[in-house]
Amino acid sequence: MDLVLELADTYALDKVWATALPALPRAFAKDPTALASLASASSASNFSHLLGLKDAASWAASASTSALSPSSWFENTVLKNAVASALGGEAVNWSALQSVSALPRDNVVRQTVSLLVLTYIGILVLYFTFAGLSYKYIFNKEMEKHPRFLKNQVKLEIQSSMRAFLPLDFLTVPWFVLEVRGHSKLYNSISDYGWAYAVLSVPLFLVFTDFLIYWVHRIEHHPRLYKHVHKPHHKWLVPTPFASHAFHPLDGYAQSLPYHIFPFVFPLHRVVSIWLFVFVNLWSILIHDSDMICNSPLEKIINGPSHHTLHHLFFTCNYGQYFTVCDRMGGSYRAPRQEDDPMLAVTAASEKATLAQKKAVAKAEAAAQGLSDDQSDASSSGDEGVVIKKNK
């Protein structure tokens, strides 16, 4: 996320932070005369008088680069450094500080707040864009006629997702802050590890996270955890793409941990990490379209939409995220089969409703003609001329 934050600062957040928490007192920033007097100040007493301080020299000396220092967190570190530089005889461009925030880019509070906002906006954009497109163009709307499809389910899925996003944001951002502050193994230049590693890091990421997610997911199905954490996600027996993020916040966070752990264990290019973040969310949406494609050449390797559809229907199979190998080794693999297709229940329900409607119409017509129920049933079945003998 360091690249995302850098771009956001450059094109938007520098201005936002400078407006919200300006480095210069607002009176100076808007008054050319006051700004000129600040530029001409040369002694500690001058700065003390202009800035309304008891002792500008002591105040400026308290500026600290330590992340644990209160002055670094909340006070106007930028102005302190400027005053300290001016008192040290260095030239300071006070006019340039008109568009600078009191909190520099590397301030941990600024980084945390910025990442909270960016992550929340990002997940909303990804969710509604990809889930919306998948629902419109991929999801079979006939599936909404399934007997287990809930009333207003799409609305309920979206509401559940919205309740999860903000708590999940607060749980996730500390990982991003650690990345931005240089505590992970994210790197900037391909030359650091070469193209071969940059390419191979993608399947390594998928295998590593798939293995861990399999066990996190399977553990969540333990009876002692299931009803408290994972059950809300299985409310959607026949999910739509909007169910992809409709989970308990702790459930979503637990299954996202492998993604955050990876760049602290293995080097990962920061651009690749962003694309993988997008891919992870896209894949989660894709496997929730309730599709049942059978006899695919990759179905024994890739844990796709068909496999995850079976997981929502039967609960005890296909815990993996991308691949089937963990399910195969763990004895929880269930291959997609035509007889498990939820669309069969839709078709059966439709046929049952049609037959019931025909019988109702036939009975109404029979009642109007004075016929008995048996005669009306026979007339509606289309088998009036067929006699079935009972075996003795």
Tab-separated table of C-alpha atoms in Angstrom, residues 19-273:
chain	number	residue	atom	x	y	z
A	19	THR	CA	-6.053	22.422	4.352
A	20	ALA	CA	-7.099	20.433	7.422
A	21	LEU	CA	-3.884	20.882	9.444
A	22	PRO	CA	-1.726	23.620	7.878
A	23	ALA	CA	1.901	24.003	8.923
A	24	LEU	CA	1.614	27.776	9.200
A	25	PRO	CA	-0.985	29.418	11.428
A	26	ARG	CA	-3.919	30.315	9.219
A	27	ALA	CA	-3.432	34.003	9.966
A	28	PHE	CA	0.053	33.894	8.423
A	29	ALA	CA	-0.952	31.757	5.459
A	30	LYS	CA	-3.630	34.239	4.360
A	31	ASP	CA	-1.824	37.474	5.251
A	32	PRO	CA	1.148	38.463	3.015
A	33	THR	CA	2.259	41.088	5.551
A	34	ALA	CA	2.320	38.585	8.418
A	35	LEU	CA	4.140	36.094	6.230
A	36	ALA	CA	6.736	38.726	5.352
A	37	SER	CA	7.269	39.553	9.035
A	38	LEU	CA	7.795	35.861	9.748
A	39	ALA	CA	10.344	35.678	6.930
A	40	SER	CA	12.242	38.666	8.351
A	41	ALA	CA	12.360	37.278	11.882
A	42	SER	CA	15.885	36.446	12.928
A	43	SER	CA	15.894	35.809	16.664
A	44	ALA	CA	14.161	33.514	19.118
A	45	SER	CA	12.350	36.483	20.620
A	46	ASN	CA	11.019	37.507	17.202
A	47	PHE	CA	9.633	34.037	16.542
A	48	SER	CA	8.274	33.809	20.073
A	49	HIS	CA	6.395	37.069	19.619
A	50	LEU	CA	5.076	36.334	16.112
A	51	LEU	CA	3.966	32.784	16.883
A	52	GLY	CA	2.658	33.540	20.356
A	53	LEU	CA	5.162	31.248	22.073
A	54	LYS	CA	6.885	31.569	25.434
A	55	ASP	CA	10.179	30.304	24.092
A	56	ALA	CA	10.471	29.538	20.379
A	57	ALA	CA	13.955	28.075	20.747
A	58	SER	CA	12.913	25.492	23.342
A	59	TRP	CA	9.709	24.753	21.442
A	60	ALA	CA	11.571	24.179	18.174
A	61	ALA	CA	14.172	22.022	19.885
A	62	SER	CA	11.438	19.634	21.056
A	63	ALA	CA	10.750	18.483	17.489
A	64	SER	CA	11.501	14.788	17.235
A	65	THR	CA	11.651	12.250	14.463
A	66	SER	CA	10.756	9.422	16.823
A	67	ALA	CA	7.435	7.749	16.046
A	68	LEU	CA	6.873	7.403	19.808
A	69	SER	CA	7.301	11.091	20.522
A	70	PRO	CA	4.065	13.016	21.218
A	71	SER	CA	5.473	15.970	19.296
A	72	SER	CA	5.959	13.762	16.259
A	73	TRP	CA	2.428	12.454	16.510
A	74	PHE	CA	0.268	15.477	17.173
A	75	GLU	CA	2.201	18.728	17.172
A	76	ASN	CA	3.274	20.950	14.295
A	77	THR	CA	6.583	19.238	13.582
A	78	VAL	CA	6.990	20.956	10.211
A	79	LEU	CA	6.812	24.450	11.694
A	80	LYS	CA	9.106	23.440	14.564
A	81	ASN	CA	11.729	22.261	12.106
A	82	ALA	CA	11.352	25.443	10.060
A	83	VAL	CA	11.842	27.630	13.149
A	84	ALA	CA	14.797	25.520	14.247
A	85	SER	CA	16.384	25.883	10.791
A	86	ALA	CA	15.816	29.655	10.751
A	87	LEU	CA	17.346	30.022	14.207
A	88	GLY	CA	20.301	27.965	12.994
A	89	GLY	CA	20.967	30.452	10.237
A	90	GLU	CA	19.531	28.348	7.409
A	91	ALA	CA	17.297	29.829	4.710
A	92	VAL	CA	13.635	28.880	5.031
A	93	ASN	CA	11.077	29.312	2.253
A	94	TRP	CA	8.135	30.383	4.398
A	95	SER	CA	5.889	30.954	1.370
A	96	ALA	CA	6.240	27.298	0.403
A	97	LEU	CA	4.863	26.290	3.813
A	98	GLN	CA	1.518	27.819	2.851
A	99	SER	CA	0.661	24.559	1.062
A	100	VAL	CA	2.245	22.153	3.552
A	101	SER	CA	0.571	20.257	6.385
A	102	ALA	CA	1.676	20.344	9.996
A	103	LEU	CA	1.916	16.566	9.722
A	104	PRO	CA	4.578	15.454	7.216
A	105	ARG	CA	4.029	12.460	4.957
A	106	ASP	CA	5.981	10.140	7.237
A	107	ASN	CA	3.932	11.024	10.318
A	108	VAL	CA	2.405	7.789	11.642
A	109	VAL	CA	-0.915	9.413	12.553
A	110	ARG	CA	-1.280	10.916	9.084
A	111	GLN	CA	-0.341	7.607	7.460
A	112	THR	CA	-2.828	5.673	9.582
A	113	VAL	CA	-5.742	8.020	8.919
A	114	SER	CA	-4.922	8.236	5.205
A	115	LEU	CA	-4.728	4.449	4.892
A	116	LEU	CA	-8.008	3.998	6.768
A	117	VAL	CA	-9.747	6.258	4.263
A	118	LEU	CA	-7.993	4.852	1.188
A	119	THR	CA	-8.586	1.227	2.193
A	120	TYR	CA	-12.268	1.858	2.901
A	121	ILE	CA	-12.793	3.667	-0.407
A	122	GLY	CA	-10.789	1.003	-2.226
A	123	ILE	CA	-12.809	-1.937	-0.923
A	124	LEU	CA	-16.084	-0.150	-1.701
A	125	VAL	CA	-14.961	0.521	-5.276
A	126	LEU	CA	-13.717	-3.052	-5.786
A	127	TYR	CA	-16.790	-4.621	-4.203
A	128	PHE	CA	-19.489	-2.659	-5.989
A	129	THR	CA	-17.640	-2.602	-9.318
A	130	PHE	CA	-16.683	-6.262	-9.596
A	131	ALA	CA	-19.665	-7.715	-7.718
A	132	GLY	CA	-22.007	-5.475	-9.678
A	133	LEU	CA	-20.527	-6.518	-13.023
A	134	SER	CA	-20.486	-10.188	-12.040
A	135	TYR	CA	-24.084	-10.022	-10.857
A	136	LYS	CA	-25.217	-8.291	-14.039
A	137	TYR	CA	-23.307	-10.286	-16.645
A	138	ILE	CA	-22.315	-13.637	-15.085
A	139	PHE	CA	-24.716	-14.575	-12.292
A	140	ASN	CA	-27.723	-16.557	-13.509
A	141	LYS	CA	-30.763	-14.620	-12.271
A	142	GLU	CA	-32.840	-17.830	-12.485
A	143	MET	CA	-30.939	-18.917	-9.380
A	144	GLU	CA	-32.971	-16.389	-7.404
A	145	LYS	CA	-35.927	-18.754	-7.807
A	146	HIS	CA	-34.125	-21.429	-5.794
A	147	PRO	CA	-36.214	-22.604	-2.798
A	148	ARG	CA	-33.368	-21.640	-0.430
A	149	PHE	CA	-32.782	-18.203	-1.918
A	150	LEU	CA	-33.817	-15.684	0.731
A	151	LYS	CA	-36.296	-12.892	0.266
A	152	ASN	CA	-34.427	-9.669	-0.588
A	153	GLN	CA	-31.193	-11.658	-0.405
A	154	VAL	CA	-29.109	-9.338	-2.592
A	155	LYS	CA	-30.048	-6.393	-0.375
A	156	LEU	CA	-29.236	-8.426	2.735
A	157	GLU	CA	-25.861	-9.484	1.308
A	158	ILE	CA	-24.935	-5.878	0.582
A	159	GLN	CA	-26.050	-4.759	4.051
A	160	SER	CA	-23.998	-7.534	5.660
A	161	SER	CA	-20.948	-6.526	3.619
A	162	MET	CA	-21.321	-2.864	4.560
A	163	ARG	CA	-21.467	-3.792	8.256
A	164	ALA	CA	-18.234	-5.759	7.853
A	165	PHE	CA	-16.172	-3.262	5.861
A	166	LEU	CA	-15.475	-0.611	8.493
A	167	PRO	CA	-14.434	-2.977	11.344
A	168	LEU	CA	-12.394	-4.957	8.829
A	169	ASP	CA	-10.756	-1.709	7.715
A	170	PHE	CA	-9.585	-0.930	11.253
A	171	LEU	CA	-8.278	-4.485	11.699
A	172	THR	CA	-6.405	-4.464	8.392
A	173	VAL	CA	-4.811	-1.011	8.315
A	174	PRO	CA	-2.137	-1.762	10.984
A	175	TRP	CA	-0.610	-4.220	8.504
A	176	PHE	CA	-0.560	-1.533	5.813
A	177	VAL	CA	0.996	0.977	8.228
A	178	LEU	CA	3.779	-1.496	8.967
A	179	GLU	CA	4.330	-1.913	5.227
A	180	VAL	CA	4.414	1.823	4.584
A	181	ARG	CA	6.861	2.363	7.439
A	182	GLY	CA	9.274	-0.163	5.960
A	183	HIS	CA	8.803	-3.157	8.241
A	184	SER	CA	7.820	-5.602	5.484
A	185	LYS	CA	9.825	-7.139	2.646
A	186	LEU	CA	8.097	-5.144	-0.069
A	187	TYR	CA	10.649	-3.793	-2.519
A	188	ASN	CA	10.680	-1.132	-5.230
A	189	SER	CA	13.059	-2.246	-7.958
A	190	ILE	CA	12.810	-5.417	-10.051
A	191	SER	CA	16.601	-5.456	-10.119
A	192	ASP	CA	16.652	-6.185	-6.388
A	193	TYR	CA	15.598	-9.803	-6.977
A	194	GLY	CA	15.326	-10.092	-10.755
A	195	TRP	CA	12.463	-10.786	-13.147
A	196	ALA	CA	12.434	-14.536	-12.487
A	197	TYR	CA	11.673	-14.062	-8.801
A	198	ALA	CA	9.154	-11.289	-9.500
A	199	VAL	CA	7.208	-13.679	-11.762
A	200	LEU	CA	7.572	-16.711	-9.477
A	201	SER	CA	6.481	-14.699	-6.443
A	202	VAL	CA	2.916	-14.727	-7.808
A	203	PRO	CA	2.396	-18.538	-7.726
A	204	LEU	CA	4.346	-18.607	-4.456
A	205	PHE	CA	1.879	-16.108	-3.015
A	206	LEU	CA	-1.103	-18.153	-4.233
A	207	VAL	CA	0.201	-21.470	-2.889
A	208	PHE	CA	1.269	-19.976	0.453
A	209	THR	CA	-2.025	-18.185	1.058
A	210	ASP	CA	-4.160	-21.058	-0.225
A	211	PHE	CA	-2.559	-23.460	2.256
A	212	LEU	CA	-3.094	-21.141	5.234
A	213	ILE	CA	-6.605	-20.108	4.212
A	214	TYR	CA	-7.590	-23.766	3.878
A	215	TRP	CA	-6.745	-24.373	7.540
A	216	VAL	CA	-8.203	-21.084	8.776
A	217	HIS	CA	-11.418	-21.833	6.887
A	218	ARG	CA	-11.588	-25.416	8.077
A	219	ILE	CA	-10.956	-24.426	11.692
A	220	GLU	CA	-13.764	-21.873	11.411
A	221	HIS	CA	-16.109	-24.769	10.686
A	222	HIS	CA	-15.356	-26.296	14.075
A	223	PRO	CA	-18.639	-26.241	16.058
A	224	ARG	CA	-17.162	-24.072	18.818
A	225	LEU	CA	-16.181	-21.356	16.344
A	226	TYR	CA	-18.653	-21.798	13.523
A	227	LYS	CA	-21.763	-20.301	15.112
A	228	HIS	CA	-19.839	-17.276	16.426
A	229	VAL	CA	-17.709	-16.373	13.414
A	230	HIS	CA	-18.403	-18.206	10.164
A	231	LYS	CA	-22.122	-18.971	10.318
A	232	PRO	CA	-23.206	-15.504	9.065
A	233	HIS	CA	-21.459	-16.198	5.741
A	234	HIS	CA	-23.273	-19.521	5.344
A	235	LYS	CA	-26.588	-17.776	5.652
A	236	TRP	CA	-26.319	-17.533	1.868
A	237	LEU	CA	-26.877	-21.140	0.747
A	238	VAL	CA	-27.239	-19.962	-2.821
A	239	PRO	CA	-24.942	-16.922	-2.873
A	240	THR	CA	-24.729	-14.122	-5.377
A	241	PRO	CA	-21.469	-12.236	-6.069
A	242	PHE	CA	-22.538	-9.714	-3.415
A	243	ALA	CA	-22.165	-12.473	-0.791
A	244	SER	CA	-18.397	-12.552	-1.358
A	245	HIS	CA	-17.766	-10.050	1.440
A	246	ALA	CA	-20.967	-10.662	3.427
A	247	PHE	CA	-19.301	-12.131	6.481
A	248	HIS	CA	-18.531	-11.453	10.124
A	249	PRO	CA	-15.609	-8.963	10.305
A	250	LEU	CA	-13.495	-11.430	12.302
A	251	ASP	CA	-14.174	-14.105	9.689
A	252	GLY	CA	-13.026	-11.844	6.877
A	253	TYR	CA	-9.987	-10.723	8.849
A	254	ALA	CA	-8.939	-14.273	9.797
A	255	GLN	CA	-9.087	-15.419	6.180
A	256	SER	CA	-7.189	-12.315	5.030
A	257	LEU	CA	-4.290	-12.808	7.446
A	258	PRO	CA	-2.265	-15.020	5.051
A	259	TYR	CA	-2.292	-12.198	2.489
A	260	HIS	CA	-0.856	-9.743	5.015
A	261	ILE	CA	1.657	-12.199	6.448
A	262	PHE	CA	3.182	-13.082	3.058
A	263	PRO	CA	5.124	-9.819	2.401
A	264	PHE	CA	6.599	-10.043	5.904
A	265	VAL	CA	7.989	-13.496	5.136
A	266	PHE	CA	8.811	-13.294	1.422
A	267	PRO	CA	10.034	-10.359	-0.690
A	268	LEU	CA	7.278	-8.982	-2.914
A	269	HIS	CA	7.411	-6.160	-5.431
A	270	ARG	CA	5.104	-3.385	-4.317
A	271	VAL	CA	3.335	-3.134	-7.701
A	272	VAL	CA	2.776	-6.900	-7.737
A	273	SER	CA	1.350	-6.670	-4.212
